[in-house]
């Protein structure tokens, strides 16, 4: 169903005929780690993720799996390693 709260017109699984069913009843702005991601969009003067309602939660347990600006890998000890190389390569190509 299309959002009628913050991301007006965007299809969203949390939108229902009773309004937004996500925790708090609306989306949350992006966090610093989201900067550079291609899923970032501005709605009414604030910056949100076009794919997920709570960007901070996506980074709580390592790296966001939807992010387009980083490459995350898990090392042998189970630690998540974030490689921003993708972003710098993209910037070098002028995108
Ligand atoms: S996809 Fe992940 S990294 Fe990109 S804006 Fe959304 S929450 Fe942030």
PDB file of C-alpha atoms and ligand atoms in Angstrom:
ATOM      1  CA  UNK A   1       0.000   0.000   0.000  1.00  0.00           C
ATOM      2  CA  UNK A   2       1.236   3.513  -0.731  1.00  0.00           C
ATOM      3  CA  UNK A   3       2.513   5.556   2.195  1.00  0.00           C
ATOM      4  CA  UNK A   4       0.392   8.499   3.284  1.00  0.00           C
ATOM      5  CA  UNK A   5       2.583   9.668   6.184  1.00  0.00           C
ATOM      6  CA  UNK A   6       6.238  10.565   5.510  1.00  0.00           C
ATOM      7  CA  UNK A   7       7.227   8.836   2.246  1.00  0.00           C
ATOM      8  CA  UNK A   8       4.044   9.803   0.443  1.00  0.00           C
ATOM      9  CA  UNK A   9       3.410   7.704  -2.648  1.00  0.00           C
ATOM     10  CA  UNK A  10       6.077   5.066  -1.886  1.00  0.00           C
ATOM     11  CA  UNK A  11       4.843   1.454  -1.742  1.00  0.00           C
ATOM     12  CA  UNK A  12       5.326   0.168   1.801  1.00  0.00           C
ATOM     13  CA  UNK A  13       4.556  -3.150   3.518  1.00  0.00           C
ATOM     14  CA  UNK A  14       3.857  -1.358   6.804  1.00  0.00           C
ATOM     15  CA  UNK A  15       1.121   0.911   5.438  1.00  0.00           C
ATOM     16  CA  UNK A  16      -2.429  -0.245   6.055  1.00  0.00           C
ATOM     17  CA  UNK A  17      -5.894   1.263   5.797  1.00  0.00           C
ATOM     18  CA  UNK A  18      -5.451   2.258   9.469  1.00  0.00           C
ATOM     19  CA  UNK A  19      -2.198   4.141   8.712  1.00  0.00           C
ATOM     20  CA  UNK A  20       1.432   3.203   9.299  1.00  0.00           C
ATOM     21  CA  UNK A  21       1.777   0.032  11.359  1.00  0.00           C
ATOM     22  CA  UNK A  22       5.515   0.433  11.981  1.00  0.00           C
ATOM     23  CA  UNK A  23       6.733   1.038  15.548  1.00  0.00           C
ATOM     24  CA  UNK A  24       5.874   4.657  16.340  1.00  0.00           C
ATOM     25  CA  UNK A  25       3.608   5.000  13.316  1.00  0.00           C
ATOM     26  CA  UNK A  26       6.198   6.488  10.968  1.00  0.00           C
ATOM     27  CA  UNK A  27       9.670   6.083   9.452  1.00  0.00           C
ATOM     28  CA  UNK A  28      12.863   7.286  11.157  1.00  0.00           C
ATOM     29  CA  UNK A  29      15.549   9.426   9.469  1.00  0.00           C
ATOM     30  CA  UNK A  30      18.817   7.885   8.288  1.00  0.00           C
ATOM     31  CA  UNK A  31      21.876   7.578  10.527  1.00  0.00           C
ATOM     32  CA  UNK A  32      25.435   8.741   9.764  1.00  0.00           C
ATOM     33  CA  UNK A  33      26.445   5.288   8.471  1.00  0.00           C
ATOM     34  CA  UNK A  34      23.821   5.571   5.715  1.00  0.00           C
ATOM     35  CA  UNK A  35      25.535   8.562   4.110  1.00  0.00           C
ATOM     36  CA  UNK A  36      26.602   7.639   0.587  1.00  0.00           C
ATOM     37  CA  UNK A  37      23.941   4.957   0.152  1.00  0.00           C
ATOM     38  CA  UNK A  38      21.892   5.209  -3.031  1.00  0.00           C
ATOM     39  CA  UNK A  39      18.693   4.280  -1.166  1.00  0.00           C
ATOM     40  CA  UNK A  40      18.708   7.610   0.687  1.00  0.00           C
ATOM     41  CA  UNK A  41      15.886   9.988  -0.292  1.00  0.00           C
ATOM     42  CA  UNK A  42      14.618  13.303   0.946  1.00  0.00           C
ATOM     43  CA  UNK A  43      10.996  13.625   2.022  1.00  0.00           C
ATOM     44  CA  UNK A  44       9.691  16.947   3.282  1.00  0.00           C
ATOM     45  CA  UNK A  45      13.145  18.284   4.143  1.00  0.00           C
ATOM     46  CA  UNK A  46      14.371  15.222   6.069  1.00  0.00           C
ATOM     47  CA  UNK A  47      16.490  12.337   4.800  1.00  0.00           C
ATOM     48  CA  UNK A  48      15.057   8.812   4.940  1.00  0.00           C
ATOM     49  CA  UNK A  49      15.880   5.364   3.609  1.00  0.00           C
ATOM     50  CA  UNK A  50      13.695   4.459   0.655  1.00  0.00           C
ATOM     51  CA  UNK A  51      13.852   0.763   1.576  1.00  0.00           C
ATOM     52  CA  UNK A  52      13.646   0.506   5.351  1.00  0.00           C
ATOM     53  CA  UNK A  53      11.695   2.450   8.027  1.00  0.00           C
ATOM     54  CA  UNK A  54      14.345   2.386  10.786  1.00  0.00           C
ATOM     55  CA  UNK A  55      17.894   2.788   9.438  1.00  0.00           C
ATOM     56  CA  UNK A  56      19.506   2.763  12.915  1.00  0.00           C
ATOM     57  CA  UNK A  57      18.092  -0.731  13.497  1.00  0.00           C
ATOM     58  CA  UNK A  58      19.636  -1.931  10.214  1.00  0.00           C
ATOM     59  CA  UNK A  59      23.105  -1.070  11.591  1.00  0.00           C
ATOM     60  CA  UNK A  60      22.556  -2.465  15.102  1.00  0.00           C
ATOM     61  CA  UNK A  61      24.008  -5.888  14.348  1.00  0.00           C
ATOM     62  CA  UNK A  62      26.830  -5.044  11.953  1.00  0.00           C
ATOM     63  CA  UNK A  63      26.280  -3.571   8.524  1.00  0.00           C
ATOM     64  CA  UNK A  64      23.018  -2.845   6.756  1.00  0.00           C
ATOM     65  CA  UNK A  65      22.382  -5.619   4.229  1.00  0.00           C
ATOM     66  CA  UNK A  66      20.586  -3.212   1.872  1.00  0.00           C
ATOM     67  CA  UNK A  67      23.437  -0.669   1.734  1.00  0.00           C
ATOM     68  CA  UNK A  68      24.782   0.184  -1.712  1.00  0.00           C
ATOM     69  CA  UNK A  69      27.855   2.119  -0.532  1.00  0.00           C
ATOM     70  CA  UNK A  70      29.721  -0.512   1.484  1.00  0.00           C
ATOM     71  CA  UNK A  71      30.738  -4.128   1.179  1.00  0.00           C
ATOM     72  CA  UNK A  72      30.421  -6.125   4.397  1.00  0.00           C
ATOM     73  CA  UNK A  73      32.193  -9.400   5.046  1.00  0.00           C
ATOM     74  CA  UNK A  74      32.424 -11.597   8.150  1.00  0.00           C
ATOM     75  CA  UNK A  75      35.924 -12.649   9.215  1.00  0.00           C
ATOM     76  CA  UNK A  76      36.881 -15.990  10.820  1.00  0.00           C
ATOM     77  CA  UNK A  77      36.134 -14.691  14.327  1.00  0.00           C
ATOM     78  CA  UNK A  78      32.615 -13.646  13.301  1.00  0.00           C
ATOM     79  CA  UNK A  79      33.360  -9.913  13.274  1.00  0.00           C
ATOM     80  CA  UNK A  80      31.696  -7.885  10.531  1.00  0.00           C
ATOM     81  CA  UNK A  81      34.204  -5.987   8.403  1.00  0.00           C
ATOM     82  CA  UNK A  82      32.905  -3.024   6.421  1.00  0.00           C
ATOM     83  CA  UNK A  83      34.722  -2.156   3.227  1.00  0.00           C
ATOM     84  CA  UNK A  84      33.895   1.309   1.872  1.00  0.00           C
ATOM     85  CA  UNK A  85      35.922   0.581  -1.267  1.00  0.00           C
ATOM     86  CA  UNK A  86      32.772   0.242  -3.381  1.00  0.00           C
ATOM     87  CA  UNK A  87      31.850   3.824  -2.533  1.00  0.00           C
ATOM     88  CA  UNK A  88      35.248   5.255  -3.394  1.00  0.00           C
ATOM     89  CA  UNK A  89      35.335   3.324  -6.688  1.00  0.00           C
ATOM     90  CA  UNK A  90      31.873   4.648  -7.514  1.00  0.00           C
ATOM     91  CA  UNK A  91      32.979   8.195  -6.708  1.00  0.00           C
ATOM     92  CA  UNK A  92      36.058   7.796  -8.896  1.00  0.00           C
ATOM     93  CA  UNK A  93      33.832   6.797 -11.806  1.00  0.00           C
ATOM     94  CA  UNK A  94      31.785   9.944 -11.246  1.00  0.00           C
ATOM     95  CA  UNK A  95      28.562   8.309 -10.040  1.00  0.00           C
TER      96      UNK A  95
HETATM   97  S1  LIG B   1      19.684   0.762   2.698  1.00  0.00           S
HETATM   98 FE1  LIG B   1      20.670   0.655   4.720  1.00  0.00          FE
HETATM   99  S2  LIG B   1      22.469   1.986   4.514  1.00  0.00           S
HETATM  100 FE2  LIG B   1      21.098   2.495   2.812  1.00  0.00          FE
HETATM  101  S3  LIG B   1      19.874   4.191   3.586  1.00  0.00           S
HETATM  102 FE3  LIG B   1      18.727   2.308   3.996  1.00  0.00          FE
HETATM  103  S4  LIG B   1      19.274   1.729   6.098  1.00  0.00           S
HETATM  104 FE4  LIG B   1      20.800   3.222   5.386  1.00  0.00          FE
END
